[in-house]
Amino acid sequence: MLELVDLNVYYGAIHALKGINIKVNQGEIVTLIGANGAGKTTTLKTISGALKPKKGKVLFQGGELEKVKAHDIVGLGIAHVPEGRKVFMNMSVMENLEMGAYSRKDKGEIKKDYEKIFETFPRLLERKNQMAGTLSGGEQQMLAIGRALMARPKLLLLDEPSMGLAPLIVKQIFSIIEDINEKGTTVLLVEQNASMALKIAHRAYVIQNGVVELEGNAEVLLNDENVRYAYLGA
Ligand code: ATP
């Protein structure tokens, strides 16, 4: 579904991605793990078009994305839940979800999708008219994911959904991610919480200083001594 080929991305003189090669197959959950500053967020931003690579390609279902404008990339089926959630604080839960569907015109289907989102996140239904800025961190994360799903993405990019959340809420969010994937959405998940991410992912890439250090089956990496020592605090 997605292939990053020799991706090189700069911030001015800073060479943040130094030739990243990553593949995501349809139906998978793939996770990118690695230390702070490794280049995980930069990778997601390049896929969704916020950053453009100096060299390399972003192939999505065979097409080249690096020349497509960010707002057109959503229409092709990629939705990005950014780090720090970034919901519209002064809008209600419902209005945030409506923003997620802005590029769609199929009104009947949009209505069905609101119902699906509220089935997945009953908490959002209870708080439908509440301002997003007054939701808890976990509820805001649910809203950010719900809003992204309103675009009916084929590929969902999630940047650190566990950030700043209590362990019980993190568990809940990860189980929802698994559920979303089982219902047919492919997921590319960036996480600091490597152990949780490796438990739900099919495959994983370890990113270090802008390059892929290690890749493989998530379960194998979860039990790999070097990964356990470097990233899982074991
Ligand atoms: P974290 O887990 O801490 O979010 P990350 O793996 O997502 O880390 P990135 O945010 O992709 O890392 O950062 C990769 C590198 O690019 C870092 O060295 C970072 O300092 C640099 N960088 C990121 N954003 C910018 C920016 N706007 N301007 C300059 N340098 C940046």
GROMACS .gro file of C-alpha atoms and ligand atoms in nm:
model
  265
    1MET     CA    1   0.000   0.000   0.000
    2LEU     CA    2   0.273   0.243   0.102
    3GLU     CA    3   0.640   0.243   0.019
    4LEU     CA    4   0.900   0.497   0.126
    5VAL     CA    5   1.204   0.473  -0.099
    6ASP     CA    6   1.535   0.631   0.000
    7LEU     CA    7   1.354   0.918   0.172
    8ASN     CA    8   1.577   1.216   0.254
    9VAL     CA    9   1.424   1.509   0.441
   10TYR     CA   10   1.593   1.826   0.569
   11TYR     CA   11   1.499   2.107   0.805
   12GLY     CA   12   1.728   2.374   0.662
   13ALA     CA   13   2.077   2.233   0.713
   14ILE     CA   14   1.956   1.954   0.944
   15HIS     CA   15   1.945   1.621   0.761
   16ALA     CA   16   1.657   1.458   0.954
   17LEU     CA   17   1.583   1.152   0.734
   18LYS     CA   18   1.888   0.997   0.571
   19GLY     CA   19   1.753   0.745   0.324
   20ILE     CA   20   1.455   0.578   0.492
   21ASN     CA   21   1.305   0.267   0.328
   22ILE     CA   22   0.977   0.143   0.473
   23LYS     CA   23   0.689  -0.068   0.340
   24VAL     CA   24   0.335  -0.096   0.473
   25ASN     CA   25   0.113  -0.370   0.332
   26GLN     CA   26  -0.263  -0.338   0.315
   27GLY     CA   27  -0.428  -0.461   0.636
   28GLU     CA   28  -0.120  -0.428   0.855
   29ILE     CA   29  -0.038  -0.235   1.168
   30VAL     CA   30   0.322  -0.123   1.126
   31THR     CA   31   0.497   0.065   1.403
   32LEU     CA   32   0.797   0.299   1.397
   33ILE     CA   33   0.983   0.304   1.725
   34GLY     CA   34   1.304   0.474   1.832
   35ALA     CA   35   1.450   0.736   2.064
   36ASN     CA   36   1.357   1.105   2.075
   37GLY     CA   37   1.463   1.293   1.766
   38ALA     CA   38   1.512   0.976   1.560
   39GLY     CA   39   1.290   1.099   1.276
   40LYS     CA   40   0.960   0.922   1.339
   41THR     CA   41   0.739   1.234   1.334
   42THR     CA   42   0.929   1.366   1.032
   43THR     CA   43   0.850   1.040   0.848
   44LEU     CA   44   0.475   1.074   0.912
   45LYS     CA   45   0.476   1.443   0.816
   46THR     CA   46   0.646   1.357   0.488
   47ILE     CA   47   0.385   1.091   0.406
   48SER     CA   48   0.096   1.330   0.472
   49GLY     CA   49   0.263   1.603   0.267
   50ALA     CA   50   0.344   1.859   0.539
   51LEU     CA   51   0.712   1.813   0.452
   52LYS     CA   52   0.854   1.746   0.109
   53PRO     CA   53   1.158   1.519   0.062
   54LYS     CA   54   1.473   1.650  -0.102
   55LYS     CA   55   1.534   1.304  -0.240
   56GLY     CA   56   1.337   0.979  -0.251
   57LYS     CA   57   0.980   0.873  -0.308
   58VAL     CA   58   0.655   0.823  -0.119
   59LEU     CA   59   0.457   0.564  -0.316
   60PHE     CA   60   0.094   0.513  -0.217
   61GLN     CA   61  -0.104   0.250  -0.406
   62GLY     CA   62   0.143   0.289  -0.690
   63GLY     CA   63   0.115   0.671  -0.720
   64GLU     CA   64   0.389   0.917  -0.624
   65LEU     CA   65   0.278   1.135  -0.332
   66GLU     CA   66   0.575   1.367  -0.295
   67LYS     CA   67   0.441   1.600  -0.562
   68VAL     CA   68   0.080   1.596  -0.437
   69LYS     CA   69  -0.043   1.885  -0.215
   70ALA     CA   70  -0.113   1.798   0.150
   71HIS     CA   71  -0.488   1.870   0.126
   72ASP     CA   72  -0.521   1.641  -0.176
   73ILE     CA   73  -0.342   1.358   0.006
   74VAL     CA   74  -0.634   1.326   0.252
   75GLY     CA   75  -0.865   1.274  -0.045
   76LEU     CA   76  -0.644   0.989  -0.167
   77GLY     CA   77  -0.713   0.803   0.159
   78ILE     CA   78  -0.446   0.900   0.411
   79ALA     CA   79  -0.544   1.059   0.743
   80HIS     CA   80  -0.290   1.183   0.997
   81VAL     CA   81  -0.349   1.212   1.371
   82PRO     CA   82  -0.062   1.443   1.472
   83GLU     CA   83   0.146   1.434   1.787
   84GLY     CA   84  -0.023   1.625   2.069
   85ARG     CA   85  -0.369   1.552   1.921
   86LYS     CA   86  -0.444   1.905   1.793
   87VAL     CA   87  -0.823   1.896   1.805
   88PHE     CA   88  -1.007   2.226   1.747
   89MET     CA   89  -1.033   2.336   2.110
   90ASN     CA   90  -1.309   2.595   2.061
   91MET     CA   91  -1.531   2.364   1.863
   92SER     CA   92  -1.763   2.097   1.998
   93VAL     CA   93  -1.698   1.726   1.962
   94MET     CA   94  -1.955   1.709   1.683
   95GLU     CA   95  -1.805   2.007   1.498
   96ASN     CA   96  -1.460   1.847   1.518
   97LEU     CA   97  -1.598   1.530   1.362
   98GLU     CA   98  -1.766   1.736   1.090
   99MET     CA   99  -1.428   1.893   1.008
  100GLY     CA  100  -1.292   1.542   0.953
  101ALA     CA  101  -1.552   1.487   0.679
  102TYR     CA  102  -1.496   1.823   0.507
  103SER     CA  103  -1.370   1.674   0.181
  104ARG     CA  104  -1.668   1.435   0.148
  105LYS     CA  105  -2.002   1.497  -0.018
  106ASP     CA  106  -2.180   1.164   0.046
  107LYS     CA  107  -2.415   1.294   0.316
  108GLY     CA  108  -2.594   0.964   0.386
  109GLU     CA  109  -2.267   0.778   0.429
  110ILE     CA  110  -2.125   1.057   0.648
  111LYS     CA  111  -2.422   1.014   0.883
  112LYS     CA  112  -2.357   0.640   0.905
  113ASP     CA  113  -1.993   0.711   0.984
  114TYR     CA  114  -2.085   0.940   1.277
  115GLU     CA  115  -2.283   0.647   1.416
  116LYS     CA  116  -1.986   0.413   1.372
  117ILE     CA  117  -1.754   0.661   1.546
  118PHE     CA  118  -1.995   0.688   1.839
  119GLU     CA  119  -2.015   0.308   1.857
  120THR     CA  120  -1.635   0.290   1.874
  121PHE     CA  121  -1.613   0.583   2.118
  122PRO     CA  122  -1.934   0.592   2.330
  123ARG     CA  123  -1.765   0.859   2.544
  124LEU     CA  124  -1.773   1.098   2.247
  125LEU     CA  125  -2.147   1.048   2.205
  126GLU     CA  126  -2.203   1.143   2.571
  127ARG     CA  127  -1.996   1.457   2.510
  128LYS     CA  128  -2.117   1.539   2.162
  129ASN     CA  129  -2.190   1.906   2.235
  130GLN     CA  130  -1.899   1.967   2.473
  131MET     CA  131  -1.614   2.196   2.367
  132ALA     CA  132  -1.313   1.985   2.268
  133GLY     CA  133  -1.084   2.202   2.482
  134THR     CA  134  -1.261   2.086   2.797
  135LEU     CA  135  -1.223   1.713   2.722
  136SER     CA  136  -0.969   1.502   2.911
  137GLY     CA  137  -0.646   1.406   2.734
  138GLY     CA  138  -0.777   1.057   2.658
  139GLU     CA  139  -1.106   1.192   2.525
  140GLN     CA  140  -0.918   1.439   2.304
  141GLN     CA  141  -0.712   1.152   2.165
  142MET     CA  142  -1.032   0.959   2.092
  143LEU     CA  143  -1.172   1.268   1.919
  144ALA     CA  144  -0.856   1.317   1.714
  145ILE     CA  145  -0.874   0.954   1.598
  146GLY     CA  146  -1.250   0.981   1.537
  147ARG     CA  147  -1.202   1.297   1.332
  148ALA     CA  148  -0.936   1.125   1.119
  149LEU     CA  149  -1.166   0.826   1.063
  150MET     CA  150  -1.437   1.061   0.931
  151ALA     CA  151  -1.221   1.100   0.620
  152ARG     CA  152  -1.266   0.721   0.565
  153PRO     CA  153  -0.892   0.667   0.534
  154LYS     CA  154  -0.739   0.357   0.381
  155LEU     CA  155  -0.424   0.436   0.578
  156LEU     CA  156  -0.428   0.594   0.924
  157LEU     CA  157  -0.109   0.764   1.048
  158LEU     CA  158  -0.097   0.787   1.428
  159ASP     CA  159   0.173   0.992   1.600
  160GLU     CA  160   0.223   0.893   1.963
  161PRO     CA  161  -0.137   0.830   2.063
  162SER     CA  162  -0.022   0.728   2.412
  163MET     CA  163   0.150   1.060   2.487
  164GLY     CA  164   0.064   1.200   2.830
  165LEU     CA  165  -0.211   0.946   2.900
  166ALA     CA  166  -0.261   0.724   3.206
  167PRO     CA  167  -0.177   0.354   3.154
  168LEU     CA  168  -0.541   0.242   3.165
  169ILE     CA  169  -0.641   0.494   2.897
  170VAL     CA  170  -0.340   0.395   2.685
  171LYS     CA  171  -0.460   0.032   2.700
  172GLN     CA  172  -0.805   0.141   2.591
  173ILE     CA  173  -0.671   0.352   2.300
  174PHE     CA  174  -0.447   0.066   2.180
  175SER     CA  175  -0.734  -0.179   2.188
  176ILE     CA  176  -0.939   0.067   1.979
  177ILE     CA  177  -0.650   0.094   1.729
  178GLU     CA  178  -0.652  -0.287   1.697
  179ASP     CA  179  -1.027  -0.279   1.645
  180ILE     CA  180  -1.002  -0.009   1.374
  181ASN     CA  181  -0.739  -0.221   1.199
  182GLU     CA  182  -0.950  -0.538   1.222
  183LYS     CA  183  -1.233  -0.348   1.055
  184GLY     CA  184  -1.008  -0.285   0.754
  185THR     CA  185  -0.799   0.030   0.804
  186THR     CA  186  -0.424  -0.005   0.760
  187VAL     CA  187  -0.229   0.167   1.040
  188LEU     CA  188   0.117   0.325   1.060
  189LEU     CA  189   0.183   0.394   1.427
  190VAL     CA  190   0.466   0.604   1.572
  191GLU     CA  191   0.525   0.534   1.940
  192GLN     CA  192   0.759   0.606   2.229
  193ASN     CA  193   0.575   0.332   2.418
  194ALA     CA  194   0.757   0.063   2.221
  195SER     CA  195   0.634  -0.228   2.426
  196MET     CA  196   0.264  -0.145   2.376
  197ALA     CA  197   0.320  -0.069   2.007
  198LEU     CA  198   0.505  -0.397   1.942
  199LYS     CA  199   0.225  -0.590   2.113
  200ILE     CA  200  -0.041  -0.473   1.867
  201ALA     CA  201   0.171  -0.431   1.551
  202HIS     CA  202   0.238  -0.692   1.285
  203ARG     CA  203   0.574  -0.546   1.183
  204ALA     CA  204   0.806  -0.277   1.314
  205TYR     CA  205   1.094  -0.052   1.216
  206VAL     CA  206   1.345   0.084   1.465
  207ILE     CA  207   1.456   0.432   1.357
  208GLN     CA  208   1.780   0.580   1.483
  209ASN     CA  209   1.931   0.913   1.373
  210GLY     CA  210   1.727   0.929   1.055
  211VAL     CA  211   1.794   0.575   0.935
  212VAL     CA  212   1.622   0.238   0.980
  213GLU     CA  213   1.840   0.043   1.223
  214LEU     CA  214   1.634  -0.272   1.244
  215GLU     CA  215   1.312  -0.407   1.099
  216GLY     CA  216   1.105  -0.719   1.134
  217ASN     CA  217   0.813  -0.904   1.282
  218ALA     CA  218   0.686  -0.714   1.586
  219GLU     CA  219   0.671  -1.020   1.810
  220VAL     CA  220   1.029  -1.113   1.721
  221LEU     CA  221   1.148  -0.758   1.797
  222LEU     CA  222   0.957  -0.758   2.126
  223ASN     CA  223   1.170  -1.054   2.232
  224ASP     CA  224   1.496  -0.929   2.078
  225GLU     CA  225   1.757  -0.872   2.348
  226ASN     CA  226   1.901  -0.554   2.192
  227VAL     CA  227   1.555  -0.400   2.140
  228ARG     CA  228   1.453  -0.492   2.493
  229TYR     CA  229   1.765  -0.332   2.632
  230ALA     CA  230   1.756  -0.015   2.419
  231TYR     CA  231   1.385   0.058   2.392
  232LEU     CA  232   1.189  -0.147   2.643
  233GLY     CA  233   1.386  -0.067   2.958
  234ALA     CA  234   1.464  -0.436   3.012
  235ATP     P1  235   1.013   1.239   1.922
  235ATP     O1  236   0.982   1.101   1.962
  235ATP     O2  237   1.094   1.312   2.022
  235ATP     O3  238   0.896   1.316   1.871
  235ATP     P2  239   1.097   1.184   1.648
  235ATP     O4  240   1.163   1.052   1.623
  235ATP     O5  241   0.956   1.196   1.609
  235ATP     O6  242   1.118   1.223   1.800
  235ATP     P3  243   1.145   1.410   1.475
  235ATP     O7  244   1.049   1.501   1.541
  235ATP     O8  245   1.107   1.350   1.346
  235ATP     O9  246   1.186   1.293   1.575
  235ATP    O10  247   1.284   1.487   1.459
  235ATP     C1  248   1.393   1.439   1.381
  235ATP     C2  249   1.506   1.541   1.382
  235ATP    O11  250   1.465   1.660   1.311
  235ATP     C3  251   1.545   1.589   1.520
  235ATP    O12  252   1.684   1.605   1.523
  235ATP     C4  253   1.475   1.723   1.536
  235ATP    O13  254   1.545   1.809   1.622
  235ATP     C5  255   1.475   1.775   1.395
  235ATP     N1  256   1.357   1.862   1.371
  235ATP     C6  257   1.227   1.827   1.382
  235ATP     N2  258   1.146   1.932   1.353
  235ATP     C7  259   1.226   2.035   1.321
  235ATP     C8  260   1.206   2.170   1.282
  235ATP     N3  261   1.083   2.220   1.265
  235ATP     N4  262   1.314   2.247   1.258
  235ATP     C9  263   1.439   2.197   1.272
  235ATP     N5  264   1.466   2.072   1.309
  235ATP    C10  265   1.363   1.989   1.334
   0.00000   0.00000   0.00000
